[in-house]
């Protein structure tokens, strides 16, 4: 499919449905990557349902844009996105993390070509994306490459080597989205390693850098428009997201792996039902 230019309200409703799927998937197993899934739902709604060119019925379509989830554990949201787009059946979400299911905790090649690359080791996604963007350019393809990176991954030196290569090659078909939720497995990112100002660091490396509210659909859509029309350099969107966004009693919690019981899940789903 081509870019849709959907109304913002429709994209926001899609993000809410993604959040509902995430809550339902994590509630079945009671613990998992809940807060970052809720936080990044607006990013995925804007990307997959408006910005990117892709064909859910034909994931191998040569003209598709590529999406890499470098923070490959945020799979409840990724699989919810695939299901909402019709690329996998909705009832497949019920198998999330079950033995034998392709819907593993870390997205892998077991999902087939829907998963462009296995990025289970954090910090590798941007390097893979640079290679893809180079290949597409050499084939004179109009396709673009998008990679969603967790902010904690910026502590990996490999990310900055890849960032230097991307700008050096002038890869304007590459767009990086940093999910800036200030959360990693050891807690608040600043207590592990202060990384700000992220945008200025990327700008110094030769990138077009944008900072925005990652839970503001209008800002996201505008930033993707800017990235698509930027020439001669890659674009990074530093998207400040709130863990647990969309569910007030979860919003702002910093738990890399969160527990949710049946009552909490029911409350969350009730809240999300009201905003649809």
mmCIF file of C-alpha atoms in Angstrom, residues 15-173:
data_model
loop_
_atom_site.group_PDB
_atom_site.id
_atom_site.type_symbol
_atom_site.label_atom_id
_atom_site.label_comp_id
_atom_site.label_asym_id
_atom_site.label_seq_id
_atom_site.Cartn_x
_atom_site.Cartn_y
_atom_site.Cartn_z
ATOM 1 C CA UNK A 15 -2.667 3.573 18.424
ATOM 2 C CA UNK A 16 -5.336 2.901 21.046
ATOM 3 C CA UNK A 17 -6.159 -0.453 19.462
ATOM 4 C CA UNK A 18 -2.460 -1.323 19.495
ATOM 5 C CA UNK A 19 -2.353 -0.489 23.191
ATOM 6 C CA UNK A 20 -5.335 -2.754 23.845
ATOM 7 C CA UNK A 21 -3.584 -5.625 22.080
ATOM 8 C CA UNK A 22 -0.412 -5.012 24.085
ATOM 9 C CA UNK A 23 -2.292 -5.094 27.393
ATOM 10 C CA UNK A 24 -4.129 -8.268 26.419
ATOM 11 C CA UNK A 25 -0.956 -10.023 25.283
ATOM 12 C CA UNK A 26 1.046 -9.163 28.401
ATOM 13 C CA UNK A 27 -1.909 -9.885 30.711
ATOM 14 C CA UNK A 28 -2.049 -13.468 29.427
ATOM 15 C CA UNK A 29 1.483 -14.088 30.664
ATOM 16 C CA UNK A 30 1.227 -11.531 33.531
ATOM 17 C CA UNK A 31 4.699 -10.058 33.038
ATOM 18 C CA UNK A 32 6.532 -8.533 30.090
ATOM 19 C CA UNK A 33 7.426 -5.476 28.058
ATOM 20 C CA UNK A 34 4.197 -3.657 28.750
ATOM 21 C CA UNK A 35 5.189 -0.066 29.491
ATOM 22 C CA UNK A 36 7.424 0.451 26.460
ATOM 23 C CA UNK A 37 4.771 -1.121 24.241
ATOM 24 C CA UNK A 38 2.175 1.359 25.441
ATOM 25 C CA UNK A 39 4.661 4.211 25.185
ATOM 26 C CA UNK A 40 5.682 3.598 21.572
ATOM 27 C CA UNK A 41 2.215 2.806 20.185
ATOM 28 C CA UNK A 42 1.860 6.250 18.595
ATOM 29 C CA UNK A 43 5.187 5.835 16.789
ATOM 30 C CA UNK A 44 4.127 2.513 15.302
ATOM 31 C CA UNK A 45 0.678 3.772 14.355
ATOM 32 C CA UNK A 46 2.173 6.743 12.499
ATOM 33 C CA UNK A 47 4.844 4.628 10.833
ATOM 34 C CA UNK A 48 2.995 1.496 9.802
ATOM 35 C CA UNK A 49 -0.441 2.921 9.100
ATOM 36 C CA UNK A 50 0.463 6.221 7.443
ATOM 37 C CA UNK A 51 4.107 6.765 6.595
ATOM 38 C CA UNK A 52 5.446 3.462 5.284
ATOM 39 C CA UNK A 53 4.770 1.817 1.967
ATOM 40 C CA UNK A 54 4.135 -1.892 2.459
ATOM 41 C CA UNK A 55 1.778 -4.692 1.506
ATOM 42 C CA UNK A 56 0.570 -6.904 4.378
ATOM 43 C CA UNK A 57 -0.578 -9.501 1.836
ATOM 44 C CA UNK A 58 2.858 -9.563 0.202
ATOM 45 C CA UNK A 59 5.609 -8.962 2.767
ATOM 46 C CA UNK A 60 8.237 -9.684 0.088
ATOM 47 C CA UNK A 61 7.033 -6.858 -2.155
ATOM 48 C CA UNK A 62 10.211 -5.335 -3.541
ATOM 49 C CA UNK A 63 8.868 -1.783 -3.353
ATOM 50 C CA UNK A 64 8.183 -1.916 0.382
ATOM 51 C CA UNK A 65 9.790 0.329 2.948
ATOM 52 C CA UNK A 66 11.809 -1.564 5.547
ATOM 53 C CA UNK A 67 11.126 -1.399 9.291
ATOM 54 C CA UNK A 68 13.644 -2.707 11.796
ATOM 55 C CA UNK A 69 12.922 -2.985 15.501
ATOM 56 C CA UNK A 70 16.376 -2.660 17.030
ATOM 57 C CA UNK A 71 14.873 -2.857 20.538
ATOM 58 C CA UNK A 72 13.745 -6.314 19.522
ATOM 59 C CA UNK A 73 12.112 -7.194 22.851
ATOM 60 C CA UNK A 74 9.272 -4.677 22.301
ATOM 61 C CA UNK A 75 7.489 -7.383 20.365
ATOM 62 C CA UNK A 76 4.031 -7.221 21.888
ATOM 63 C CA UNK A 77 3.680 -3.888 20.107
ATOM 64 C CA UNK A 78 5.339 -5.134 16.905
ATOM 65 C CA UNK A 79 3.089 -8.186 16.628
ATOM 66 C CA UNK A 80 0.035 -6.098 17.484
ATOM 67 C CA UNK A 81 0.994 -3.815 14.595
ATOM 68 C CA UNK A 82 1.299 -6.745 12.197
ATOM 69 C CA UNK A 83 -2.075 -8.101 13.302
ATOM 70 C CA UNK A 84 -3.864 -4.764 13.138
ATOM 71 C CA UNK A 85 -2.495 -4.288 9.611
ATOM 72 C CA UNK A 86 -3.744 -7.723 8.555
ATOM 73 C CA UNK A 87 -0.292 -9.217 8.046
ATOM 74 C CA UNK A 88 -0.990 -11.949 10.627
ATOM 75 C CA UNK A 89 -4.319 -13.154 12.060
ATOM 76 C CA UNK A 90 -5.527 -11.338 15.164
ATOM 77 C CA UNK A 91 -5.936 -14.638 17.001
ATOM 78 C CA UNK A 92 -2.217 -15.315 16.490
ATOM 79 C CA UNK A 93 -1.601 -12.755 19.233
ATOM 80 C CA UNK A 94 -3.020 -15.259 21.715
ATOM 81 C CA UNK A 95 0.062 -17.439 21.114
ATOM 82 C CA UNK A 96 2.516 -14.725 22.164
ATOM 83 C CA UNK A 97 5.566 -16.343 23.880
ATOM 84 C CA UNK A 98 3.959 -19.798 23.973
ATOM 85 C CA UNK A 99 6.253 -22.759 23.330
ATOM 86 C CA UNK A 100 6.457 -23.378 19.608
ATOM 87 C CA UNK A 101 4.944 -20.033 18.619
ATOM 88 C CA UNK A 102 6.710 -17.828 16.076
ATOM 89 C CA UNK A 103 5.667 -14.863 18.231
ATOM 90 C CA UNK A 104 8.737 -15.038 20.424
ATOM 91 C CA UNK A 105 9.772 -12.479 23.025
ATOM 92 C CA UNK A 106 12.501 -11.244 20.675
ATOM 93 C CA UNK A 107 11.383 -10.778 17.069
ATOM 94 C CA UNK A 108 13.193 -13.251 14.859
ATOM 95 C CA UNK A 109 13.276 -14.867 11.439
ATOM 96 C CA UNK A 110 10.677 -17.350 12.686
ATOM 97 C CA UNK A 111 8.114 -14.687 11.750
ATOM 98 C CA UNK A 112 9.306 -14.933 8.155
ATOM 99 C CA UNK A 113 10.049 -11.905 6.050
ATOM 100 C CA UNK A 114 7.757 -9.660 8.106
ATOM 101 C CA UNK A 115 10.764 -9.309 10.401
ATOM 102 C CA UNK A 116 13.420 -7.679 8.245
ATOM 103 C CA UNK A 117 16.275 -8.607 10.603
ATOM 104 C CA UNK A 118 16.795 -10.368 13.912
ATOM 105 C CA UNK A 119 18.088 -7.724 16.333
ATOM 106 C CA UNK A 120 18.050 -9.573 19.621
ATOM 107 C CA UNK A 121 21.449 -8.196 20.590
ATOM 108 C CA UNK A 122 20.787 -4.558 21.402
ATOM 109 C CA UNK A 123 22.650 -1.917 19.429
ATOM 110 C CA UNK A 124 22.789 -3.760 16.108
ATOM 111 C CA UNK A 125 19.690 -2.438 14.361
ATOM 112 C CA UNK A 126 21.156 0.770 12.978
ATOM 113 C CA UNK A 127 24.122 -1.074 11.464
ATOM 114 C CA UNK A 128 21.783 -3.433 9.619
ATOM 115 C CA UNK A 129 19.661 -0.494 8.506
ATOM 116 C CA UNK A 130 22.704 1.288 7.055
ATOM 117 C CA UNK A 131 23.497 -1.781 4.962
ATOM 118 C CA UNK A 132 19.912 -2.001 3.748
ATOM 119 C CA UNK A 133 19.781 1.694 2.878
ATOM 120 C CA UNK A 134 23.038 1.428 0.925
ATOM 121 C CA UNK A 135 21.772 -1.597 -0.968
ATOM 122 C CA UNK A 136 18.486 0.088 -1.859
ATOM 123 C CA UNK A 137 20.277 3.190 -3.104
ATOM 124 C CA UNK A 138 22.644 1.190 -5.269
ATOM 125 C CA UNK A 139 19.626 -0.542 -6.812
ATOM 126 C CA UNK A 140 18.070 2.890 -7.402
ATOM 127 C CA UNK A 141 15.083 1.890 -5.294
ATOM 128 C CA UNK A 142 12.700 4.500 -3.914
ATOM 129 C CA UNK A 143 12.170 2.404 -0.783
ATOM 130 C CA UNK A 144 13.119 3.805 2.605
ATOM 131 C CA UNK A 145 14.490 2.211 5.767
ATOM 132 C CA UNK A 146 13.103 2.981 9.228
ATOM 133 C CA UNK A 147 14.659 1.713 12.437
ATOM 134 C CA UNK A 148 13.256 2.075 15.952
ATOM 135 C CA UNK A 149 16.015 2.187 18.541
ATOM 136 C CA UNK A 150 15.691 2.112 22.313
ATOM 137 C CA UNK A 151 17.431 5.008 24.044
ATOM 138 C CA UNK A 152 19.472 2.644 26.195
ATOM 139 C CA UNK A 153 20.989 1.258 23.007
ATOM 140 C CA UNK A 154 22.748 4.566 22.468
ATOM 141 C CA UNK A 155 25.260 3.390 25.064
ATOM 142 C CA UNK A 156 26.546 0.884 22.496
ATOM 143 C CA UNK A 157 29.552 2.098 20.521
ATOM 144 C CA UNK A 158 28.344 0.244 17.447
ATOM 145 C CA UNK A 159 25.410 2.664 17.169
ATOM 146 C CA UNK A 160 27.739 5.632 16.780
ATOM 147 C CA UNK A 161 29.940 3.841 14.244
ATOM 148 C CA UNK A 162 26.802 3.172 12.219
ATOM 149 C CA UNK A 163 25.658 6.785 12.649
ATOM 150 C CA UNK A 164 28.993 8.010 11.288
ATOM 151 C CA UNK A 165 28.721 5.690 8.278
ATOM 152 C CA UNK A 166 25.130 6.714 7.550
ATOM 153 C CA UNK A 167 25.973 10.392 7.339
ATOM 154 C CA UNK A 168 29.216 9.727 5.507
ATOM 155 C CA UNK A 169 27.298 7.917 2.788
ATOM 156 C CA UNK A 170 24.576 10.596 2.781
ATOM 157 C CA UNK A 171 21.822 8.042 3.347
ATOM 158 C CA UNK A 172 18.747 10.230 3.064
ATOM 159 C CA UNK A 173 16.638 7.082 2.605
#
